[in-house]
Amino acid sequence: MSTSSSAAPALRVAVLGVGMMGQDHARRLASVINRAELVAVSDVDAARTDAVAAEFGVRAIHDPMAAVADPEVDALVIATPGFTHEELVLAALAAGKPVLCEKPLTTSPESSRRIVEAEAALGRQLVQVGFMRRFDAEYVQLRGLIASAELGRPLFLHCVHRNASTPPNFNSAMLVLDSVVHEVDIVRYLTGEEIVAVRVLAPRSTSAAPEGLLDPQFVILETESGILVDVEIFVNTTIGYEVRTELVAERGTARTGLGVGMVTQTTAGWGGRIPADFKERFESAYDVQVQRWVDAVRAGTIDGPGVWDGYAAAAVCAAGVRAQQTGERVEIALGARPA
Amino acid sequence: MSTSSSAAPALRVAVLGVGMMGQDHARRLASVINRAELVAVSDVDAARTDAVAAEFGVRAIHDPMAAVADPEVDALVIATPGFTHEELVLAALAAGKPVLCEKPLTTSPESSRRIVEAEAALGRQLVQVGFMRRFDAEYVQLRGLIASAELGRPLFLHCVHRNASTPPNFNSAMLVLDSVVHEVDIVRYLTGEEIVAVRVLAPRSTSAAPEGLLDPQFVILETESGILVDVEIFVNTTIGYEVRTELVAERGTARTGLGVGMVTQTTAGWGGRIPADFKERFESAYDVQVQRWVDAVRAGTIDGPGVWDGYAAAAVCAAGVRAQQTGERVEIALGARPA
Amino acid sequence: MSTSSSAAPALRVAVLGVGMMGQDHARRLASVINRAELVAVSDVDAARTDAVAAEFGVRAIHDPMAAVADPEVDALVIATPGFTHEELVLAALAAGKPVLCEKPLTTSPESSRRIVEAEAALGRQLVQVGFMRRFDAEYVQLRGLIASAELGRPLFLHCVHRNASTPPNFNSAMLVLDSVVHEVDIVRYLTGEEIVAVRVLAPRSTSAAPEGLLDPQFVILETESGILVDVEIFVNTTIGYEVRTELVAERGTARTGLGVGMVTQTTAGWGGRIPADFKERFESAYDVQVQRWVDAVRAGTIDGPGVWDGYAAAAVCAAGVRAQQTGERVEIALGARPA
Amino acid sequence: MSTSSSAAPALRVAVLGVGMMGQDHARRLASVINRAELVAVSDVDAARTDAVAAEFGVRAIHDPMAAVADPEVDALVIATPGFTHEELVLAALAAGKPVLCEKPLTTSPESSRRIVEAEAALGRQLVQVGFMRRFDAEYVQLRGLIASAELGRPLFLHCVHRNASTPPNFNSAMLVLDSVVHEVDIVRYLTGEEIVAVRVLAPRSTSAAPEGLLDPQFVILETESGILVDVEIFVNTTIGYEVRTELVAERGTARTGLGVGMVTQTTAGWGGRIPADFKERFESAYDVQVQRWVDAVRAGTIDGPGVWDGYAAAAVCAAGVRAQQTGERVEIALGARPA
């Protein structure tokens, strides 16, 4: 097997559960992630498994437990329903295979605890949980700010978590279990503290919520050191997706999720930072450019500015230098463009 | 050769010129881009070529023209100095190999025109120019807005392009040739029009500029249909990197580069849009998560939240559901954490 | 007595209590407010009363109750300590004199209730309470938005109220009584509902707070219809003054206190409105201009641009019209400026 | 004549010209400005003069020159058409009466120069020109920033000046004479320099502009020291009123007109300042509160929160203190409200 980046072979990954999240992970492994290879998909829905496997040109394995055991599979992404996680993760641990498990790890503290014990008995960490906010640039920055103690001890975290609407069968407990779970983890990640108490309040529910769904809710968490965390969870706003976190610390505040990077307030005023250079500002554009070029070239074409664009730029810039030197308006004539 | 995403083999790419930009492209091809394989690097500086080749575990080819001809090389990224581009690109065209050529295409309109003719004679597009701003989400959005004619015809584009400082030997012409060239291309991309005239004005130069460098400058472009474009180019601000573009059209304006996505002004007011869902907001976090997990697993570990984090979240959420049901403050005790 | 604006005489006002707030009200009545006349100040501190009276050229009345009774006083601004309010307001009611009473109306619900009964017995409203936020443009706008029901029923109000530091002797109860009292009133103003329950939580106190002061606190209010209101009250931030309110309603949200006017979020996106004309944008500049001109003229001078400025503008604009007509750069020479 | 603020009598002012601007100045003098008295209005349109005089309860003087000469008039606000300014201002100078003259001072450099000479001959400044932007808080702040040299020498001023639409008979020269004249003055005010050259460019005109009107235009000014100023003037945007100015200096930039106060960019990042205290944040609310209270009291009522509001706040706050002390939810019952 060849790999573009090192002598080590690519990681052969199977995705278990190919509903919305699982399909998205399959696509990511097949077309975005370097140094990994999507080799199989598995779902209890055999027809769906076959369809997704065909889409990505990989094996369909109808029994997820068989996928865990498969010798051609190095590692697993688990995106099946939460109630199946315990069995699958324990099997992976038994097989010594690494797992990236979508949240929740399991659906009860007891079952999660059993996994903790099993992994501890194994003596090495094989299981990662899919709390992806820890990889979001703003949260990483906010955590660094807290760790630096530059603003002193944290006092509050004010959180907002909003969705436009909910799928059918979403119930009141799921606002906590499926949505606030992200804030639960991110609070632990940001503060490095365990959460020791919780309250849940609620205003009247919105008329946009399905009958019987308590939405929105207001969840108040307390951490070990006494940081107070409030979370507005509102999942039928009709509007869009909004996640914001405001840190209030002893000597300043910081807000993320405003869409302008992290904004701090200190005695020096409010504000943010300016990118240092073009790499920081346009890194993503460079990545997209090269990936799209690679894909176009493999299809025998280009996907971006061509030589005419390069020529036109050269002509305008040459005229620009003349304009600079003369102080005059300089006209540009490109001539006929080849067919 | 295996590939994670399809039956077709990965594209074998050589990077020519491994100065700052070339090394960055080599890293990108080796570790970020899917469906491509970095197979060689080449630079007239033999020692640098060897060092970079060793870093990425690929072949060193000391003569760039040899790299163009190499049968194991499917496509080329050219990041050598501009004056070498004409010869290399023409050789690539002769060899029928696709090229991604860093800007400028060449250093004169005449030589660029020769490449245009050579490619036209070949009858297919093999050369893409590295104007990467066309792949920046905000510019793509702005172009879509112009194309939609929602705000009517464009009247002005006000552009700002600022750098903290310049490398040694940066001269006054280079503010146009190396910097404003990006606005030249992006104006053509945004408007779909050629530029027909140019003026360059300048205030007194900043005292932060090296002796003799005319910095800042003010470049005024006119397009075919009469759109007026002004560009503040200022490359010794001492501050950071800032690129902004404001479209002024008949029925509204739109600004990019404010750090808040595209902001429009119409009779309805000013504002921007809200992400539709978590995929849009956290897509990058998902990608980073999975890439780092793959890399960690290949090194025998994890790089993210583990089972204790999953357990803690489960415990807090279970308590949250009890709090929700009782209206009371519910305490959480996690028990001892396994070593 | 003459008045600039109508046949009716100016309102003769006495300010009772000339500490910080009272002096500010005296200055306002003397130099900003039209159709009123500051005629007297009164404070139990006789020396302070005399000093402030001298500053404004008005009468000093050492006994506030005498000021209430004074036949030359038409109306009263009460800015004495809260514990004196009941006696003074009841005396004003007995005298049939209008009062603008700084908050709190009194220091207990019982005493406030006695004033309510006394005024009701009188059959007309003579007492206004100094909840000045009701006159802030953003709150007025927010109230209008709620009243319009454009965003549906309110669900949450998230409030932040921060001060840089507290005066000596500020105690934990005063965070509620002196600070949150503003949110208490503004919630009633915004929603048109009474508040029916309250909780107070608190994180660990900031180390910047004086020993024994519980700061910050987190106050949760519930209104009649079930709107949930949370208030972060934090009075030793070391930073500055910050008051923000976010309305979360069934079909959208609106934020004030961001410094950009009211920002709404709906399915159409986020944003604000654009001033309709120059009067809206520069109304305050016009007012300041004319007031400073009046004051300068009374002192025999001007305080703003003079005829040289008018001449220079005329010369530049005339050149501008020539430039417009010729398309050329036109130079301007003003000639010597008269001494 | 009495005055609320000092022994000196109020300034008796006549407004000449009572079109839109003149009526606004009359209203301002009658109802906003302290220490002045509107005593007369004058316009060549006798019917309009009579109507406006009646509205404000002041004298109508049909001949503006008679108003200049009137012994009961201390000072003049001139808001007549520009072509009448020279005669009226010269007459005021001859009569030794102070004038606040709406811009332009006169309609030609020659006539403005004659006024400069006449005032110089008089030996004292009697004429102020109505460039009201000099009294706008943001411009004052920006001027202070430039004067402080904190960001080094200015290099550029980028200005935007937009109106929704123009009145009938607005011609291409008026974009410069009536609109850009404000930037002309403010550039002189901000920089303390004269303007030495001007260029005017233009894109295609907007289709929203009346036939024959060159709109928008792009005006480029140069100051004595070589600061380059560009002004987008666009008077048929269909949207609203927008005035922005961006200073680009050697070590940083500052933007006004974004609606968030002045935003600076330096090596420390971007941002603005936080109000120091509630007076700064709510000064205008205090002024509005007291003015509306005065006006209401003169009409026998109040116009703001009454005693019931004060009572309700007292009751909630008292409950809040109990909640603070007990940690519990405390309910509030206000009892019946008196009719």
CSV table of C-alpha atoms in Angstrom, one decimal, chain C:
chain,number,residue,atom,x,y,z
C,1,MET,CA,-40.4,85.7,33.5
C,2,SER,CA,-39.6,85.0,29.9
C,3,THR,CA,-39.3,81.7,28.2
C,4,SER,CA,-37.9,80.9,24.8
C,5,SER,CA,-40.4,78.4,23.8
C,6,SER,CA,-43.9,79.3,24.8
C,7,ALA,CA,-46.1,81.7,26.8
C,8,ALA,CA,-46.1,79.4,29.9
C,9,PRO,CA,-43.5,80.2,32.5
C,10,ALA,CA,-40.5,77.9,33.0
C,11,LEU,CA,-40.9,75.3,35.7
C,12,ARG,CA,-39.1,76.3,38.9
C,13,VAL,CA,-37.3,73.3,40.3
C,14,ALA,CA,-35.4,72.6,43.5
C,15,VAL,CA,-33.0,69.8,43.8
C,16,LEU,CA,-33.0,68.0,47.2
C,17,GLY,CA,-29.7,66.3,48.0
C,18,VAL,CA,-26.7,67.5,46.2
C,19,GLY,CA,-24.3,64.6,46.4
C,20,MET,CA,-23.0,63.2,43.1
C,21,MET,CA,-26.4,62.5,41.5
C,22,GLY,CA,-28.0,65.7,42.9
C,23,GLN,CA,-25.3,67.9,41.6
C,24,ASP,CA,-25.5,66.2,38.2
C,25,HIS,CA,-29.3,66.9,38.2
C,26,ALA,CA,-28.7,70.5,39.2
C,27,ARG,CA,-26.2,71.0,36.3
C,28,ARG,CA,-28.6,69.3,33.9
C,29,LEU,CA,-31.5,71.6,34.9
C,30,ALA,CA,-29.3,74.7,34.8
C,31,SER,CA,-27.5,74.1,31.5
C,32,VAL,CA,-29.2,71.4,29.4
C,33,ILE,CA,-32.9,71.3,30.1
C,34,ASN,CA,-35.2,73.8,28.3
C,35,ARG,CA,-38.4,75.2,29.8
C,36,ALA,CA,-37.2,74.7,33.4
C,37,GLU,CA,-35.3,76.9,35.8
C,38,LEU,CA,-33.2,75.6,38.7
C,39,VAL,CA,-34.2,77.9,41.5
C,40,ALA,CA,-32.8,76.2,44.7
C,41,VAL,CA,-30.8,73.4,46.1
C,42,SER,CA,-31.1,71.8,49.5
C,43,ASP,CA,-29.1,69.3,51.5
C,44,VAL,CA,-28.7,68.5,55.1
C,45,ASP,CA,-25.0,69.3,54.7
C,46,ALA,CA,-25.3,73.1,54.9
C,47,ALA,CA,-21.8,73.8,53.6
C,48,ARG,CA,-22.3,71.7,50.6
C,49,THR,CA,-25.7,73.3,50.0
C,50,ASP,CA,-24.1,76.7,50.0
C,51,ALA,CA,-21.3,75.7,47.7
C,52,VAL,CA,-23.5,74.2,45.1
C,53,ALA,CA,-26.0,77.0,45.3
C,54,ALA,CA,-23.2,79.5,44.7
C,55,GLU,CA,-21.9,77.5,41.7
C,56,PHE,CA,-25.3,77.7,40.0
C,57,GLY,CA,-26.3,81.1,41.2
C,58,VAL,CA,-29.5,79.8,43.0
C,59,ARG,CA,-30.9,79.8,46.5
C,60,ALA,CA,-29.6,77.5,49.2
C,61,ILE,CA,-32.3,76.0,51.4
C,62,HIS,CA,-30.8,74.1,54.3
C,63,ASP,CA,-33.8,72.2,55.3
C,64,PRO,CA,-35.2,69.9,52.5
C,65,MET,CA,-38.7,70.0,54.1
C,66,ALA,CA,-38.6,73.8,53.8
C,67,ALA,CA,-37.7,73.4,50.1
C,68,VAL,CA,-40.7,71.2,49.6
C,69,ALA,CA,-42.9,73.9,51.1
C,70,ASP,CA,-41.3,76.9,49.4
C,71,PRO,CA,-43.9,78.8,47.4
C,72,GLU,CA,-41.2,79.8,44.8
C,73,VAL,CA,-40.6,76.1,44.1
C,74,ASP,CA,-42.9,74.5,41.5
C,75,ALA,CA,-41.4,71.0,41.5
C,76,LEU,CA,-38.8,68.8,43.2
C,77,VAL,CA,-36.0,66.5,42.1
C,78,ILE,CA,-35.2,64.2,45.1
C,79,ALA,CA,-31.7,62.9,45.2
C,80,THR,CA,-31.2,62.4,48.9
C,81,PRO,CA,-30.4,59.0,50.4
C,82,GLY,CA,-33.1,56.4,50.0
C,83,PHE,CA,-34.1,56.3,53.6
C,84,THR,CA,-35.3,59.9,53.5
C,85,HIS,CA,-37.5,59.5,50.4
C,86,GLU,CA,-40.7,58.4,52.1
C,87,GLU,CA,-40.9,61.5,54.3
C,88,LEU,CA,-40.0,63.9,51.5
C,89,VAL,CA,-42.3,62.3,48.9
C,90,LEU,CA,-45.2,62.2,51.2
C,91,ALA,CA,-44.6,65.9,52.1
C,92,ALA,CA,-44.5,66.7,48.4
C,93,LEU,CA,-47.8,64.8,47.8
C,94,ALA,CA,-49.3,66.7,50.7
C,95,ALA,CA,-48.1,70.0,49.2
C,96,GLY,CA,-49.4,68.9,45.7
C,97,LYS,CA,-46.0,69.3,44.2
C,98,PRO,CA,-44.6,67.1,41.4
C,99,VAL,CA,-41.6,65.0,42.2
C,100,LEU,CA,-38.9,63.3,40.2
C,101,CYS,CA,-37.5,60.8,42.8
C,102,GLU,CA,-34.3,59.1,42.2
C,103,LYS,CA,-34.5,55.3,42.6
C,104,PRO,CA,-35.3,53.6,44.9
C,105,LEU,CA,-38.7,55.1,45.5
C,106,THR,CA,-38.2,54.0,49.1
C,107,THR,CA,-36.1,51.3,50.8
C,108,SER,CA,-39.0,48.9,51.6
C,109,PRO,CA,-42.1,47.6,49.9
C,110,GLU,CA,-44.2,48.7,52.8
C,111,SER,CA,-43.1,52.3,52.6
C,112,SER,CA,-43.4,52.3,48.8
C,113,ARG,CA,-46.9,51.0,49.2
C,114,ARG,CA,-47.8,53.9,51.6
C,115,ILE,CA,-46.8,56.3,48.9
C,116,VAL,CA,-48.8,54.4,46.3
C,117,GLU,CA,-51.9,54.7,48.6
C,118,ALA,CA,-51.2,58.4,49.3
C,119,GLU,CA,-51.0,59.3,45.7
C,120,ALA,CA,-54.0,57.2,44.9
C,121,ALA,CA,-56.0,59.1,47.5
C,122,LEU,CA,-54.9,62.3,45.9
C,123,GLY,CA,-56.4,61.1,42.6
C,124,ARG,CA,-53.5,62.3,40.3
C,125,GLN,CA,-50.0,61.2,39.5
C,126,LEU,CA,-47.5,63.5,41.0
C,127,VAL,CA,-44.5,61.2,41.5
C,128,GLN,CA,-42.2,59.9,38.8
C,129,VAL,CA,-39.3,57.5,39.7
C,130,GLY,CA,-35.9,58.0,38.2
C,131,PHE,CA,-35.7,54.7,36.2
C,132,MET,CA,-33.9,56.5,33.4
C,133,ARG,CA,-33.2,53.4,31.3
C,134,ARG,CA,-36.8,53.7,30.0
C,135,PHE,CA,-35.6,56.7,28.1
C,136,ASP,CA,-32.6,55.0,26.5
C,137,ALA,CA,-33.1,54.7,22.8
C,138,GLU,CA,-32.2,51.0,22.6
C,139,TYR,CA,-34.6,50.0,25.4
C,140,VAL,CA,-37.3,52.0,23.8
C,141,GLN,CA,-36.6,50.2,20.5
C,142,LEU,CA,-36.6,46.8,22.3
C,143,ARG,CA,-39.9,47.5,24.0
C,144,GLY,CA,-41.4,48.4,20.7
C,145,LEU,CA,-40.1,45.2,19.2
C,146,ILE,CA,-41.7,43.1,22.0
C,147,ALA,CA,-45.0,45.1,21.8
C,148,SER,CA,-45.1,44.5,18.1
C,149,ALA,CA,-45.1,40.7,18.6
C,150,GLU,CA,-43.0,40.6,15.4
C,151,LEU,CA,-40.8,37.9,17.0
C,152,GLY,CA,-43.6,36.2,18.8
C,153,ARG,CA,-43.8,35.8,22.6
C,154,PRO,CA,-40.7,36.5,24.7
C,155,LEU,CA,-39.1,33.4,26.3
C,156,PHE,CA,-35.9,34.7,27.9
C,157,LEU,CA,-34.2,38.0,28.8
C,158,HIS,CA,-30.5,37.5,29.3
C,159,CYS,CA,-29.0,40.5,31.1
C,160,VAL,CA,-25.5,41.6,32.0
C,161,HIS,CA,-24.9,44.5,34.4
C,162,ARG,CA,-21.2,45.3,35.2
C,163,ASN,CA,-19.4,48.1,37.0
C,164,ALA,CA,-15.7,48.6,37.3
C,165,SER,CA,-15.7,48.9,41.1
C,166,THR,CA,-17.9,49.8,44.1
C,167,PRO,CA,-17.7,52.6,46.6
C,168,PRO,CA,-16.8,51.8,50.2
C,169,ASN,CA,-19.5,50.2,52.3
C,170,PHE,CA,-21.2,48.5,49.3
C,171,ASN,CA,-22.7,45.3,50.7
C,172,SER,CA,-24.0,42.1,49.2
C,173,ALA,CA,-27.7,43.2,49.4
C,174,MET,CA,-26.9,46.4,47.5
C,175,LEU,CA,-26.0,44.4,44.4
C,176,VAL,CA,-29.7,43.6,44.3
C,177,LEU,CA,-31.2,46.8,45.8
C,178,ASP,CA,-29.0,49.3,44.1
C,179,SER,CA,-28.0,47.6,40.9
C,180,VAL,CA,-30.4,44.8,39.8
C,181,VAL,CA,-33.2,47.2,40.7
C,182,HIS,CA,-32.6,48.7,37.2
C,183,GLU,CA,-33.1,45.3,35.5
C,184,VAL,CA,-36.2,44.7,37.7
C,185,ASP,CA,-37.7,47.9,36.4
C,186,ILE,CA,-36.6,47.4,32.8
C,187,VAL,CA,-38.0,43.9,32.7
C,188,ARG,CA,-41.3,45.2,33.8
C,189,TYR,CA,-41.1,48.0,31.3
C,190,LEU,CA,-40.1,45.7,28.4
C,191,THR,CA,-42.6,43.0,29.1
C,192,GLY,CA,-45.4,44.9,30.6
C,193,GLU,CA,-45.6,42.1,33.2
C,194,GLU,CA,-45.1,41.9,36.9
C,195,ILE,CA,-42.3,39.7,38.3
C,196,VAL,CA,-43.6,36.8,40.4
C,197,ALA,CA,-40.5,35.0,41.7
C,198,VAL,CA,-36.8,35.4,42.2
C,199,ARG,CA,-33.7,33.2,42.8
C,200,VAL,CA,-30.2,34.4,43.5
C,201,LEU,CA,-27.1,32.1,42.8
C,202,ALA,CA,-23.5,33.0,43.0
C,203,PRO,CA,-20.1,31.7,41.8
C,204,ARG,CA,-17.1,32.1,44.0
C,205,SER,CA,-16.6,35.8,44.5
C,206,THR,CA,-13.9,37.7,42.6
C,207,SER,CA,-10.7,38.4,44.4
C,208,ALA,CA,-11.1,42.0,43.3
C,209,ALA,CA,-14.2,42.4,45.6
C,210,PRO,CA,-13.8,43.8,49.1
C,211,GLU,CA,-13.6,41.1,51.8
C,212,GLY,CA,-17.1,39.8,52.5
C,213,LEU,CA,-18.8,41.1,49.4
C,214,LEU,CA,-20.6,38.5,47.4
C,215,ASP,CA,-19.7,39.6,43.9
C,216,PRO,CA,-20.7,38.6,41.3
C,217,GLN,CA,-24.2,37.2,41.7
C,218,PHE,CA,-26.7,35.6,39.3
C,219,VAL,CA,-30.3,36.7,39.7
C,220,ILE,CA,-33.1,34.7,38.0
C,221,LEU,CA,-36.5,36.4,37.7
C,222,GLU,CA,-39.8,34.9,36.5
C,223,THR,CA,-42.6,37.0,35.1
C,224,GLU,CA,-46.4,36.4,35.2
C,225,SER,CA,-46.5,34.7,31.8
C,226,GLY,CA,-43.4,32.6,32.5
C,227,ILE,CA,-40.6,34.6,30.9
C,228,LEU,CA,-37.3,33.6,32.5
C,229,VAL,CA,-34.9,36.5,33.1
C,230,ASP,CA,-31.3,36.0,34.2
C,231,VAL,CA,-29.1,38.9,35.4
C,232,GLU,CA,-25.4,38.7,35.8
C,233,ILE,CA,-24.6,41.4,38.3
C,234,PHE,CA,-20.9,42.0,38.7
C,235,VAL,CA,-19.7,45.2,40.3
C,236,ASN,CA,-16.0,44.9,40.6
C,237,THR,CA,-14.9,43.9,37.1
C,238,THR,CA,-12.0,46.5,37.2
C,239,ILE,CA,-12.9,47.3,33.6
C,240,GLY,CA,-15.8,49.6,32.9
C,241,TYR,CA,-19.5,49.9,32.7
C,242,GLU,CA,-21.4,47.4,30.6
C,243,VAL,CA,-25.2,46.9,30.3
C,244,ARG,CA,-26.5,44.4,27.8
C,245,THR,CA,-29.9,42.8,27.3
C,246,GLU,CA,-30.7,40.0,24.9
C,247,LEU,CA,-34.3,39.1,24.2
C,248,VAL,CA,-35.0,35.5,23.1
C,249,ALA,CA,-38.4,35.2,21.6
C,250,GLU,CA,-40.3,32.5,19.7
C,251,ARG,CA,-39.2,33.6,16.3
C,252,GLY,CA,-36.0,35.6,16.8
C,253,THR,CA,-33.7,37.4,19.2
C,254,ALA,CA,-32.6,41.0,19.7
C,255,ARG,CA,-29.6,42.3,21.5
C,256,THR,CA,-28.9,45.7,22.9
C,257,GLY,CA,-25.9,47.2,24.5
C,258,LEU,CA,-23.4,45.9,21.9
C,259,GLY,CA,-22.7,49.5,20.9
C,260,VAL,CA,-24.2,49.0,17.4
C,261,GLY,CA,-27.8,49.8,18.1
C,262,MET,CA,-30.3,46.9,18.4
C,263,VAL,CA,-29.2,43.8,16.5
C,264,THR,CA,-31.9,41.3,15.6
C,265,GLN,CA,-31.7,37.7,14.4
C,266,THR,CA,-34.5,36.2,12.4
C,267,THR,CA,-34.8,33.8,9.6
C,268,ALA,CA,-33.7,36.6,7.4
C,269,GLY,CA,-30.3,36.7,9.1
C,270,TRP,CA,-28.7,39.0,11.7
C,271,GLY,CA,-28.4,42.8,11.4
C,272,GLY,CA,-29.5,46.2,12.3
C,273,ARG,CA,-31.0,49.2,10.6
C,274,ILE,CA,-29.3,52.1,8.7
C,275,PRO,CA,-30.1,55.7,9.6
C,276,ALA,CA,-32.7,57.2,7.3
C,277,ASP,CA,-31.1,60.6,7.0
C,278,PHE,CA,-28.5,63.0,8.3
C,279,LYS,CA,-30.9,64.4,10.9
C,280,GLU,CA,-31.0,61.0,12.6
C,281,ARG,CA,-27.3,60.5,12.3
C,282,PHE,CA,-26.1,64.0,13.3
C,283,GLU,CA,-29.0,65.3,15.4
C,284,SER,CA,-26.8,65.4,18.5
C,285,ALA,CA,-24.0,67.2,16.6
C,286,TYR,CA,-26.5,69.9,15.5
C,287,ASP,CA,-27.7,70.4,19.1
C,288,VAL,CA,-24.2,70.6,20.4
C,289,GLN,CA,-23.2,73.0,17.7
C,290,VAL,CA,-26.0,75.5,18.4
C,291,GLN,CA,-25.6,75.3,22.2
C,292,ARG,CA,-21.9,75.9,22.0
C,293,TRP,CA,-22.5,78.8,19.6
C,294,VAL,CA,-25.1,80.4,21.9
C,295,ASP,CA,-22.7,80.1,24.8
C,296,ALA,CA,-19.8,81.5,22.9
C,297,VAL,CA,-21.8,84.4,21.5
C,298,ARG,CA,-22.9,85.4,25.0
C,299,ALA,CA,-19.2,85.5,25.8
C,300,GLY,CA,-18.5,87.6,22.7
C,301,THR,CA,-16.8,85.0,20.5
C,302,ILE,CA,-17.5,82.0,18.3
C,303,ASP,CA,-16.8,78.3,19.1
C,304,GLY,CA,-16.5,76.5,15.8
C,305,PRO,CA,-15.5,76.9,12.1
C,306,GLY,CA,-15.2,80.6,11.1
C,307,VAL,CA,-15.2,82.4,7.8
C,308,TRP,CA,-11.7,81.2,6.8
C,309,ASP,CA,-13.1,77.7,7.0
C,310,GLY,CA,-16.1,78.7,4.9
C,311,TYR,CA,-13.8,80.4,2.3
C,312,ALA,CA,-11.4,77.4,2.2
C,313,ALA,CA,-14.4,75.0,1.6
C,314,ALA,CA,-15.7,77.3,-1.1
C,315,ALA,CA,-12.4,77.3,-2.9
C,316,VAL,CA,-11.9,73.6,-2.7
C,317,CYS,CA,-15.4,72.9,-3.9
C,318,ALA,CA,-15.1,75.3,-6.8
C,319,ALA,CA,-11.9,73.5,-7.8
C,320,GLY,CA,-13.7,70.2,-7.4
C,321,VAL,CA,-16.4,71.3,-9.9
C,322,ARG,CA,-13.6,72.2,-12.4
C,323,ALA,CA,-12.0,68.9,-11.8
C,324,GLN,CA,-15.3,67.2,-12.4
C,325,GLN,CA,-15.8,69.0,-15.7
C,326,THR,CA,-12.2,68.6,-17.0
C,327,GLY,CA,-11.3,65.2,-15.6
C,328,GLU,CA,-8.0,66.7,-14.5
C,329,ARG,CA,-6.2,67.3,-11.2
C,330,VAL,CA,-6.9,70.9,-10.2
C,331,GLU,CA,-4.7,72.8,-7.8
C,332,ILE,CA,-6.0,75.2,-5.1
C,333,ALA,CA,-4.3,78.3,-3.8
C,334,LEU,CA,-6.0,80.1,-0.9
C,335,GLY,CA,-3.8,83.1,-0.7
C,336,ALA,CA,-2.7,84.7,2.5
C,337,ARG,CA,-4.9,84.4,5.6
C,338,PRO,CA,-5.8,87.7,7.2
C,339,ALA,CA,-4.3,88.1,10.7
